Structure formats: C-alpha cells, structure tokens
C-alpha cells in the first residue's frame, strides 16, 4: 500500500514475461494449467546456440542474391576463410559471415579486419588480384536486432513442430503458426537491412600499400548484389563500361612506365586492372574489350587515344597489322596479344609505309610509261640471285606449268569499284606471274561488251574512243544493235 501505481504495472509485465503459467487479457490476469506460449517460445529462443542462429542467417543471406548477378561475375556468401575465396579475373562480391560485423566509427571492428585479410591474403599466400574483390559486411547494431529476431523465429518454429507433443488446443496451435509466420517475416525484412557496409580496397598512391574504405550501400532493394553494385557504380568504385579515353588517361597517369615503352598488350593491361587498386575496378575483361575499337573514330586520338596492332616485329621495329584511328575503319578480333600502340610511334610507322607505297607507285607508273612508249627499262644490277631453271625437254609433262584465270564483272557492280578491282588484279595476280624467272609466255586480255537500249551519246563515244586509242587497244568500236 502506498507504492506508486506504475510499479504494479511493471511488476505484472515482468511476471507475464517470466512466469510460465501466468496469462493476461486486458486488465485480467490468471494462472492456467497449460504453460504460456510466449514464455515457451522465449525459453526455446534462449536455448538456441550461436551456430544455430548463424546458420539460419547465412541461409537467409543466400536468398538475397540474384541468380544471375549483373554488377558482379559472382557473389560468395559467408566464406569461412580467406582461402575459400580463390583468385579470379572478374569482380566478385563477398558477403561476410555474421561473426564479422562492422561498427562504422571503430577502426578495429571484426569485419574490417577480416576484409583487409581477404584483400591481402588467400589463406597463407599473398593475394594477386585484389582489385577484383569487394566485401559487404553487416552492421553491428543491426546484427544484434537481427539475431534477436532469428532466435524468436526459431523458438516459435520449434513450438510449431511440437504442437501434438505439447497437446495444444486448436486455438493455441493457430496462434503458434501465426507467430511463426510473423517472426519469419521480420527476419526476412531485417537481413537485407543489416548487410549495408561495402568494404572496398583503395590505393590513392600507387607507391603506398593499399587501404580500405567503407561505402554505405543501403536502400529499399532487397537483392544485396543489385543494391551494392548500383552504389559502387555511382561512387565510381566499380565500372560497367570503359571508354578508350579513360584507358589512355590510366596509361598516361598511372601506368606511365609501361606506356613509355610505346606499347602494351591487352593481356598485360587487363592484368594491371585486376591487381592494382589504384586503377579503376572493371567488372570483367569484356568491359575493357567491348569499346576498345571505338578509338578508331576518336578525332583527338593523339591526345586521348591510341592505335591498335596485332603484334610487334622486334627485328624491323614495326607493328604488325597496324590500325590507326581515322585512317583505318576496322580492326580484327581483340586477343591477348593485341597491342595498344602509342600514337607518335603509330604515326611514324604509317608515314614510312606511305612513303614506301608512294615510291612503289612511282616505279610502277614509270614502268607503265616506258611500256607504252616502247622505251626499255633500266638494266637490272648484276648480283646473286636464283639460278635460271633449265627448260623441260619436249614431250615432258611439267607439273603446274600453266595458269588460266577468268574474272567477269557483275552487271550490277558499282562503277566506282571497277577500276580498283582491275588494279588489284594487276597487282595481286598478274605481277606475281610476270615476275617468275624463265617465264615462257604470259597473255592478258580484257574484253569489254556494253549495251544500252538508248544508245551511247556523243560525249561518251568520243571519250571512250580517244582513251582506248591512247591505251593501245587492239580494237575499239561502237556499232548498231538490233532490238
């Protein structure tokens, strides 16, 4: 008597939580012969071991991951040790085990320590491709709330499995199942809101050891990989595409020692992106290769791009299959051996190639002029060369002793390409046959037949006739056609 009324309410609530046979409904309290379901569930929850709780959380974690992640090549759920995370080339998201939580303001929290070990080591060996890993850790405070909810769920789940054993009435059995569903929904809601700290390896200065940073990756999206990937892309800790100008910037600023050599292979460049956190983190190799050939349309490629080549000849110092932006429109498949070439070296080689081609063209034009004028060409300088072949005796069969070729122009061929095709035939076929030592005979003839139902006008007749006469045609006539 005389005590504060509120104390009586607190005492009754405490009794309701702790007493096994005490029941309440509104302002009415009573004891019953059957135990209180809330009390039974609480007792079972308190008896759950930490491994049981962790196992339930890990099982829920696995259901928060997309079957086919977009931002990551793979998502690993709660590995037991850093040795379980093997080396790989694509970026993977590692969801840390519940025992490795993160307290944002604490630098020595278990999650940060384990993530640092993960990025630096694979078991007892040093990790090579640390720029392909990102970790997602649970928040310490939210994890405590999640574990409490999981224990409550496991308590009600245990009661639901023992309804007959406990001899519960239908009403009380319905209450158990309803409470099981309610606590199950609470756990499902709390799991994605607990794993919110993305731990990312960073290295602002390439000459210093790598460090780690925290990125808050929360939101309404329940799929952890989707939510985390979107946040990392937004903060530029992960890239889903990479323009040639960005690659050139990395070569100039962060890989200048390599770039000073004038070339770098795609395989080596991808290796740098996977190893060093001071470079951008690309989802996978396709991000590097997908837009590599876009450099061919880069107007300012000298300052912002590079040339491409399929290889390098160390003897001649020339790049093989050199492709220069704005001059060449296409490049073959991008392979490990594909080279990114420094623009100044590419342009220097292209000038050499152009000068050599012009000199060869001048020689051909001079030879053609001499042929038309009937002037003999210069005598070849004496020197070592292939010995002349001995003519075969009459009646002897000579293997591959004759070549015959025929090419017909399609009626719908583009007139602009006819001349280039004829020049190509002369350069790529006739020239090689004519250069054979001891050639006995070579005959090349061109027969032109053209018809039009409206007749060729005077300008065309005059132009064609004069040009044919100048070129030494054996015959050139326009005739009437009976339709």
Coordinates of C-alpha atoms in Angstrom, one line a residue:
X1 CA 0.0 0.0 0.0
X2 CA 1.1 3.5 -0.8
X3 CA 3.5 2.4 -3.6
X4 CA 3.5 4.0 -7.0
X5 CA 0.8 2.6 -9.2
X6 CA 3.2 2.4 -12.2
X7 CA 5.3 -0.1 -10.2
X8 CA 2.4 -2.5 -10.1
X9 CA 2.1 -2.4 -13.9
X10 CA 5.9 -3.0 -14.3
X11 CA 5.7 -6.0 -12.0
X12 CA 2.8 -7.5 -13.8
X13 CA 4.5 -7.1 -17.1
X14 CA 7.7 -8.7 -15.7
X15 CA 5.6 -11.6 -14.3
X16 CA 4.0 -12.0 -17.7
X17 CA 7.4 -12.3 -19.4
X18 CA 8.9 -14.6 -16.9
X19 CA 6.1 -16.7 -15.4
X20 CA 5.3 -19.9 -17.4
X21 CA 1.7 -20.3 -16.3
X22 CA 0.5 -16.7 -15.9
X23 CA -1.8 -15.3 -18.6
X24 CA -3.3 -11.9 -19.2
X25 CA -6.0 -10.3 -21.3
X26 CA -6.6 -6.6 -21.0
X27 CA -6.7 -5.9 -17.2
X28 CA -7.4 -9.5 -16.3
X29 CA -4.6 -11.9 -15.1
X30 CA -4.9 -15.6 -14.3
X31 CA -2.9 -18.8 -13.9
X32 CA -3.6 -21.8 -16.0
X33 CA -2.5 -25.5 -16.1
X34 CA -1.0 -25.1 -19.6
X35 CA 2.2 -23.1 -20.0
X36 CA 2.2 -19.6 -21.7
X37 CA 3.1 -19.9 -25.4
X38 CA 5.1 -16.6 -25.3
X39 CA 7.1 -18.0 -22.3
X40 CA 7.7 -21.3 -24.0
X41 CA 8.8 -19.6 -27.2
X42 CA 11.1 -17.3 -25.2
X43 CA 12.7 -20.3 -23.4
X44 CA 13.3 -22.1 -26.6
X45 CA 14.8 -18.9 -28.2
X46 CA 17.2 -18.6 -25.3
X47 CA 18.3 -22.2 -25.7
X48 CA 19.4 -21.6 -29.4
X49 CA 23.1 -21.8 -29.9
X50 CA 25.0 -19.1 -31.8
X51 CA 25.9 -21.6 -34.6
X52 CA 22.2 -22.3 -35.0
X53 CA 21.5 -18.6 -35.3
X54 CA 24.4 -18.0 -37.7
X55 CA 23.3 -20.9 -39.9
X56 CA 19.8 -19.5 -40.2
X57 CA 21.1 -16.1 -41.1
X58 CA 23.5 -17.5 -43.7
X59 CA 20.6 -19.5 -45.3
X60 CA 18.6 -16.3 -45.5
X61 CA 21.6 -14.4 -47.0
X62 CA 21.8 -16.9 -49.9
X63 CA 18.2 -16.0 -50.8
X64 CA 19.1 -12.2 -51.0
X65 CA 21.4 -12.8 -54.0
X66 CA 20.3 -12.7 -57.7
X67 CA 20.6 -15.9 -59.7
X68 CA 22.5 -14.1 -62.4
X69 CA 24.2 -11.0 -60.9
X70 CA 24.7 -8.1 -63.2
X71 CA 27.2 -5.9 -61.5
X72 CA 29.4 -8.8 -60.4
X73 CA 30.5 -12.0 -62.0
X74 CA 29.8 -13.9 -58.8
X75 CA 28.6 -13.5 -55.3
X76 CA 30.1 -15.5 -52.5
X77 CA 28.1 -16.0 -49.3
X78 CA 29.8 -16.2 -45.9
X79 CA 33.1 -18.0 -46.7
X80 CA 34.7 -19.4 -43.6
X81 CA 38.3 -18.3 -44.5
X82 CA 40.1 -16.1 -47.0
X83 CA 41.5 -19.3 -48.6
X84 CA 37.9 -20.2 -49.7
X85 CA 38.0 -17.1 -52.0
X86 CA 40.1 -18.2 -54.9
X87 CA 41.8 -15.9 -57.4
X88 CA 39.6 -14.9 -60.4
X89 CA 39.6 -12.2 -63.1
X90 CA 36.1 -10.8 -62.7
X91 CA 34.9 -8.7 -59.8
X92 CA 33.1 -10.7 -57.0
X93 CA 31.0 -9.6 -54.1
X94 CA 31.8 -11.4 -50.8
X95 CA 29.0 -11.3 -48.2
X96 CA 30.8 -11.6 -44.9
X97 CA 29.8 -14.2 -42.2
X98 CA 27.6 -12.8 -39.4
X99 CA 30.5 -13.1 -37.0
X100 CA 32.4 -10.4 -39.0
X101 CA 30.3 -7.2 -38.3
X102 CA 31.3 -3.6 -38.8
X103 CA 31.0 -0.7 -36.5
X104 CA 31.4 2.4 -38.7
X105 CA 33.3 4.6 -36.3
X106 CA 35.5 1.7 -35.0
X107 CA 38.7 1.0 -37.0
X108 CA 39.3 -2.3 -35.3
X109 CA 35.9 -4.0 -35.9
X110 CA 36.0 -7.7 -36.9
X111 CA 34.5 -7.1 -40.3
X112 CA 37.2 -4.6 -41.3
X113 CA 40.0 -6.8 -40.1
X114 CA 38.7 -9.8 -42.0
X115 CA 38.1 -7.8 -45.1
X116 CA 41.7 -6.5 -45.0
X117 CA 43.0 -10.0 -44.7
X118 CA 40.7 -11.1 -47.6
X119 CA 42.1 -8.4 -49.9
X120 CA 45.7 -9.0 -48.9
X121 CA 45.9 -12.8 -48.5
X122 CA 44.4 -16.0 -49.8
X123 CA 45.0 -18.3 -46.9
X124 CA 48.7 -18.2 -46.2
X125 CA 49.6 -16.8 -49.6
X126 CA 49.6 -13.2 -50.8
X127 CA 46.6 -12.4 -53.0
X128 CA 47.4 -11.3 -56.5
X129 CA 44.2 -10.0 -57.9
X130 CA 42.9 -7.9 -55.0
X131 CA 41.2 -5.4 -57.3
X132 CA 38.6 -8.0 -58.2
X133 CA 37.1 -8.2 -54.7
X134 CA 34.5 -6.2 -52.8
X135 CA 33.1 -7.2 -49.4
X136 CA 29.7 -6.5 -47.9
X137 CA 29.6 -6.6 -44.0
X138 CA 26.7 -6.5 -41.5
X139 CA 26.2 -3.5 -39.2
X140 CA 27.0 -4.4 -35.6
X141 CA 23.9 -2.8 -34.0
X142 CA 21.5 -4.1 -36.7
X143 CA 23.0 -7.5 -36.4
X144 CA 22.1 -7.7 -32.7
X145 CA 18.5 -6.9 -33.6
X146 CA 18.6 -9.5 -36.4
X147 CA 19.9 -12.2 -34.1
X148 CA 17.2 -11.5 -31.6
X149 CA 14.5 -11.8 -34.3
X150 CA 16.1 -15.0 -35.5
X151 CA 16.1 -16.5 -32.0
X152 CA 12.4 -15.6 -31.6
X153 CA 11.6 -17.2 -35.0
X154 CA 13.5 -20.4 -34.2
X155 CA 11.6 -20.5 -30.8
X156 CA 8.2 -20.3 -32.5
X157 CA 9.3 -22.7 -35.2
X158 CA 10.3 -25.3 -32.5
X159 CA 6.8 -24.9 -30.9
X160 CA 5.1 -25.4 -34.3
X161 CA 7.0 -28.7 -34.7
X162 CA 5.8 -29.9 -31.3
X163 CA 2.1 -29.0 -31.4
X164 CA 0.9 -32.5 -30.8
X165 CA 3.6 -33.2 -28.2
X166 CA 2.5 -30.1 -26.2
X167 CA -1.2 -31.1 -26.6
X168 CA -2.1 -27.6 -27.7
X169 CA -5.7 -26.7 -28.4
X170 CA -6.7 -25.7 -31.9
X171 CA -6.8 -22.1 -31.0
X172 CA -3.4 -22.2 -29.4
X173 CA -1.9 -24.1 -32.3
X174 CA -3.2 -21.5 -34.7
X175 CA -1.6 -18.8 -32.5
X176 CA 1.8 -20.7 -32.7
X177 CA 1.7 -20.9 -36.5
X178 CA 0.7 -17.2 -36.8
X179 CA 3.5 -16.1 -34.6
X180 CA 5.9 -18.3 -36.6
X181 CA 4.9 -16.5 -39.8
X182 CA 5.1 -13.1 -38.2
X183 CA 8.6 -13.7 -36.8
X184 CA 9.7 -15.2 -40.2
X185 CA 8.6 -12.0 -42.0
X186 CA 10.6 -9.9 -39.5
X187 CA 13.7 -11.9 -40.1
X188 CA 13.3 -11.6 -43.9
X189 CA 13.0 -7.9 -43.6
X190 CA 16.0 -7.4 -41.3
X191 CA 18.6 -9.5 -43.2
X192 CA 19.0 -7.1 -46.2
X193 CA 18.9 -4.1 -43.9
X194 CA 21.7 -5.5 -41.8
X195 CA 24.3 -6.0 -44.6
X196 CA 24.9 -2.4 -45.5
X197 CA 28.6 -1.7 -45.3
X198 CA 30.6 -2.2 -48.5
X199 CA 34.3 -2.6 -47.8
X200 CA 36.4 -1.6 -50.8
X201 CA 40.2 -1.8 -51.3
X202 CA 41.6 1.6 -52.4
X203 CA 45.1 2.8 -53.2
X204 CA 45.3 6.6 -53.8
X205 CA 49.1 6.5 -54.1
X206 CA 50.5 3.6 -56.1
X207 CA 53.8 3.7 -54.2
X208 CA 52.0 3.1 -50.9
X209 CA 50.3 -0.1 -49.6
X210 CA 46.6 -0.5 -50.3
X211 CA 44.0 0.6 -47.8
X212 CA 40.2 0.0 -47.3
X213 CA 37.2 2.3 -47.3
X214 CA 33.6 1.9 -46.3
X215 CA 30.7 2.7 -48.6
X216 CA 27.1 2.8 -47.2
X217 CA 25.1 0.5 -49.5
X218 CA 21.6 0.7 -48.1
X219 CA 18.3 1.2 -49.7
X220 CA 14.9 -0.5 -50.4
X221 CA 16.3 -3.0 -52.9
X222 CA 16.4 -6.4 -51.1
X223 CA 18.8 -8.1 -53.6
X224 CA 22.1 -7.2 -52.0
X225 CA 24.2 -7.6 -55.1
X226 CA 21.9 -5.2 -57.1
X227 CA 21.9 -2.6 -54.4
X228 CA 25.6 -2.8 -53.7
X229 CA 26.5 -2.8 -57.4
X230 CA 24.4 0.3 -58.0
X231 CA 26.0 2.2 -55.2
X232 CA 29.6 1.2 -56.1
X233 CA 29.0 2.3 -59.8
X234 CA 27.6 5.6 -58.6
X235 CA 30.6 6.3 -56.4
X236 CA 33.0 5.1 -59.2
X237 CA 34.3 2.1 -57.2
X238 CA 33.0 -0.2 -60.0
X239 CA 32.8 0.4 -63.7
X240 CA 30.5 -1.4 -66.1
X241 CA 32.0 0.3 -69.2
X242 CA 35.3 1.9 -70.1
X243 CA 35.9 4.4 -72.9
X244 CA 39.2 4.5 -74.8
X245 CA 39.9 8.0 -73.5
X246 CA 39.7 6.6 -69.9
X247 CA 42.1 3.8 -70.7
X248 CA 44.5 6.4 -72.2
X249 CA 44.2 8.5 -69.1
X250 CA 45.2 5.5 -67.0
X251 CA 48.1 4.8 -69.2
X252 CA 49.4 8.4 -69.0
X253 CA 48.9 8.9 -65.3
X254 CA 49.1 5.5 -63.6
X255 CA 50.9 3.2 -66.0
X256 CA 53.3 5.7 -67.5
X257 CA 56.3 3.5 -67.0
X258 CA 54.6 0.8 -69.2
X259 CA 53.3 3.4 -71.7
X260 CA 56.7 4.9 -72.1
X261 CA 57.8 1.7 -73.9
X262 CA 55.3 2.6 -76.6
X263 CA 53.0 -0.5 -76.4
X264 CA 51.1 -2.7 -74.0
X265 CA 49.2 -5.9 -74.7
X266 CA 45.6 -6.4 -73.8
X267 CA 46.5 -9.3 -71.6
X268 CA 49.1 -7.3 -69.6
X269 CA 46.7 -4.3 -69.4
X270 CA 43.9 -6.4 -68.0
X271 CA 46.3 -7.9 -65.5
X272 CA 47.1 -4.5 -64.2
X273 CA 43.4 -3.6 -63.8
X274 CA 42.8 -6.8 -61.8
X275 CA 45.9 -6.4 -59.5
X276 CA 46.2 -2.7 -58.5
X277 CA 43.5 -0.8 -56.6
X278 CA 44.9 2.5 -57.8
X279 CA 43.4 1.6 -61.2
X280 CA 39.6 1.6 -61.9
X281 CA 37.8 -1.6 -60.9
X282 CA 36.3 -3.1 -64.1
X283 CA 33.6 -5.7 -63.8
X284 CA 35.3 -8.2 -66.1
X285 CA 37.5 -8.3 -69.2
X286 CA 34.7 -7.7 -71.6
X287 CA 34.4 -4.2 -70.1
X288 CA 37.9 -3.5 -71.3
X289 CA 37.5 -5.1 -74.7
X290 CA 33.9 -4.0 -75.6
X291 CA 34.7 -0.4 -76.5
X292 CA 38.4 -0.7 -77.3
X293 CA 37.9 -0.4 -81.1
X294 CA 35.8 2.8 -80.5
X295 CA 39.2 4.6 -80.5
X296 CA 39.2 4.3 -84.4
X297 CA 36.7 7.1 -84.5
X298 CA 38.4 9.3 -81.9
X299 CA 39.1 12.6 -83.6
X300 CA 41.7 13.6 -80.9
X301 CA 43.3 10.2 -80.7
X302 CA 46.8 11.6 -80.5
X303 CA 45.9 13.2 -77.1
X304 CA 43.1 10.9 -75.9
X305 CA 43.6 7.5 -77.6
X306 CA 46.0 5.0 -79.1
X307 CA 46.5 2.9 -82.2
X308 CA 46.0 -0.9 -82.4
X309 CA 48.2 -3.7 -83.7
X310 CA 48.1 -7.5 -83.7
X311 CA 51.8 -7.8 -82.8
X312 CA 55.3 -6.4 -82.9
X313 CA 58.3 -7.3 -85.0
X314 CA 61.4 -6.7 -82.8
X315 CA 63.7 -7.2 -85.8
X316 CA 62.2 -4.5 -88.0
X317 CA 60.7 -2.4 -85.2
X318 CA 57.4 -2.4 -87.0
X319 CA 53.9 -3.1 -85.6
X320 CA 52.0 -5.9 -87.4
X321 CA 48.6 -5.1 -88.9
X322 CA 48.9 -1.5 -87.5
X323 CA 45.5 0.2 -87.4
X324 CA 45.5 4.0 -87.0
X325 CA 42.3 5.8 -85.9
X326 CA 40.6 8.0 -88.6
X327 CA 42.8 6.3 -91.3
X328 CA 41.6 2.7 -90.8
X329 CA 38.0 1.9 -90.2
X330 CA 38.1 -1.6 -88.6
X331 CA 40.3 -3.9 -86.6
X332 CA 40.2 -7.7 -86.2
X333 CA 39.2 -9.6 -83.1
X334 CA 40.7 -8.3 -79.8
X335 CA 43.0 -11.0 -78.4
X336 CA 45.6 -11.4 -75.6
X337 CA 48.3 -10.3 -78.0
X338 CA 46.5 -7.3 -79.3
X339 CA 48.7 -4.2 -78.7
X340 CA 47.7 -0.7 -77.7
X341 CA 50.3 1.5 -79.5
X342 CA 51.4 5.0 -78.6
X343 CA 50.1 7.5 -81.2
X344 CA 53.5 9.0 -82.1
X345 CA 55.0 5.6 -82.9
X346 CA 52.0 4.6 -84.9
X347 CA 52.0 7.8 -87.0
X348 CA 55.8 7.5 -87.6
X349 CA 55.3 3.9 -88.9
X350 CA 52.4 5.0 -91.0
X351 CA 54.5 7.7 -92.7
X352 CA 57.1 5.2 -93.5
X353 CA 54.5 2.9 -95.0
X354 CA 53.0 5.8 -97.0
X355 CA 56.4 6.9 -98.3
X356 CA 57.3 3.3 -99.4
X357 CA 53.9 2.9 -101.1
X358 CA 54.3 6.2 -103.0
X359 CA 57.8 5.2 -104.1
X360 CA 56.5 1.8 -105.3
X361 CA 53.6 3.5 -107.2
X362 CA 56.1 5.9 -108.9
X363 CA 58.1 2.9 -110.0
X364 CA 55.0 1.2 -111.4
X365 CA 53.9 4.4 -113.2
X366 CA 57.4 4.7 -114.7
X367 CA 57.4 1.1 -115.9
X368 CA 53.9 1.6 -117.4
X369 CA 55.1 4.8 -119.2
X370 CA 58.1 3.0 -120.6
X371 CA 55.9 0.1 -121.7
X372 CA 53.5 2.4 -123.6
X373 CA 56.4 4.4 -125.2
X374 CA 58.3 1.3 -126.0
X375 CA 61.3 2.5 -124.1
X376 CA 63.4 -0.2 -122.4
X377 CA 63.7 0.0 -118.7
X378 CA 66.9 0.2 -116.8
X379 CA 69.1 -3.0 -116.8
X380 CA 68.9 -4.8 -113.5
X381 CA 72.1 -4.6 -111.5
X382 CA 74.1 -7.8 -111.5
X383 CA 74.2 -9.7 -108.3
X384 CA 73.4 -13.0 -106.7
X385 CA 70.0 -14.4 -107.5
X386 CA 68.1 -17.6 -108.3
X387 CA 69.7 -19.7 -111.0
X388 CA 67.7 -19.9 -114.2
X389 CA 65.6 -23.0 -114.5
X390 CA 66.6 -25.5 -117.2
X391 CA 63.8 -25.7 -119.9
X392 CA 62.0 -29.1 -119.9
X393 CA 62.5 -31.4 -122.9
X394 CA 59.7 -31.6 -125.5
X395 CA 57.2 -34.3 -124.6
X396 CA 57.8 -33.9 -120.9
X397 CA 54.9 -33.2 -118.6
X398 CA 55.6 -30.2 -116.3
X399 CA 53.7 -30.1 -113.0
X400 CA 51.7 -26.8 -112.6
X401 CA 53.3 -25.4 -115.8
X402 CA 50.2 -23.4 -116.9
X403 CA 47.9 -21.0 -115.2
X404 CA 44.5 -19.8 -116.6
X405 CA 42.2 -17.4 -114.8
X406 CA 39.0 -15.7 -115.7
X407 CA 37.1 -12.9 -113.9
X408 CA 33.8 -11.5 -115.0
X409 CA 32.3 -8.2 -113.8
X410 CA 28.8 -8.5 -112.4
X411 CA 26.2 -6.5 -114.3
X412 CA 25.2 -4.7 -111.1
X413 CA 28.7 -3.9 -109.9
X414 CA 29.4 -0.4 -108.6
X415 CA 31.1 1.6 -111.4
X416 CA 33.3 3.3 -108.8
X417 CA 35.0 0.0 -107.8
X418 CA 35.7 -1.4 -111.3
X419 CA 39.0 0.5 -111.7
X420 CA 40.2 -0.5 -108.2
X421 CA 39.4 -4.2 -108.9
X422 CA 41.3 -4.1 -112.2
X423 CA 44.3 -2.6 -110.5
X424 CA 44.1 -5.2 -107.7
X425 CA 44.1 -8.0 -110.3
X426 CA 47.2 -6.5 -111.9
X427 CA 49.0 -6.1 -108.6
X428 CA 48.0 -9.3 -106.9
X429 CA 47.8 -11.8 -109.8
X430 CA 49.5 -10.6 -113.0
X431 CA 52.5 -9.0 -111.2
X432 CA 53.4 -12.3 -109.4
X433 CA 53.1 -14.3 -112.6
X434 CA 55.2 -11.9 -114.7
X435 CA 58.0 -11.9 -112.0
X436 CA 58.6 -15.7 -112.4
X437 CA 62.1 -16.5 -113.6
X438 CA 62.2 -18.1 -117.0
X439 CA 58.6 -17.3 -117.9
X440 CA 57.9 -18.5 -121.4
X441 CA 54.5 -16.9 -122.1
X442 CA 52.0 -14.6 -120.4
X443 CA 48.9 -13.3 -122.1
X444 CA 46.4 -10.9 -120.5
X445 CA 43.4 -9.8 -122.4
X446 CA 40.4 -7.6 -121.4
X447 CA 37.2 -7.9 -123.4
X448 CA 34.6 -5.2 -122.8
X449 CA 31.0 -5.6 -124.1
X450 CA 28.5 -2.9 -123.1
X451 CA 25.0 -2.3 -124.5
X452 CA 22.2 0.3 -123.9
X453 CA 18.8 0.5 -125.5
X454 CA 19.0 4.3 -125.7
X455 CA 22.4 4.4 -127.4
X456 CA 25.7 6.0 -126.1
X457 CA 25.8 9.7 -126.5
X458 CA 28.5 11.6 -128.5
X459 CA 30.4 12.6 -125.4
X460 CA 30.7 9.0 -124.1
X461 CA 31.7 7.7 -127.6
X462 CA 34.4 10.4 -128.0
X463 CA 35.9 9.9 -124.6
X464 CA 36.0 6.1 -124.7
X465 CA 37.4 6.0 -128.3
X466 CA 40.2 8.5 -127.5
X467 CA 41.1 6.8 -124.2
X468 CA 41.1 3.3 -125.9
X469 CA 43.4 4.6 -128.7
X470 CA 45.8 6.2 -126.2
X471 CA 45.9 3.0 -124.2
X472 CA 46.7 0.9 -127.3
X473 CA 43.5 -1.1 -127.6
X474 CA 43.7 -3.6 -130.4
X475 CA 40.1 -2.8 -131.3
X476 CA 37.5 -0.3 -130.1
X477 CA 34.2 0.3 -132.0
X478 CA 30.7 1.4 -131.3
X479 CA 28.1 -0.5 -133.5
X480 CA 24.4 -0.6 -134.1
X481 CA 22.2 -3.0 -132.2
X482 CA 19.0 -4.6 -133.4
X483 CA 16.4 -4.6 -130.6

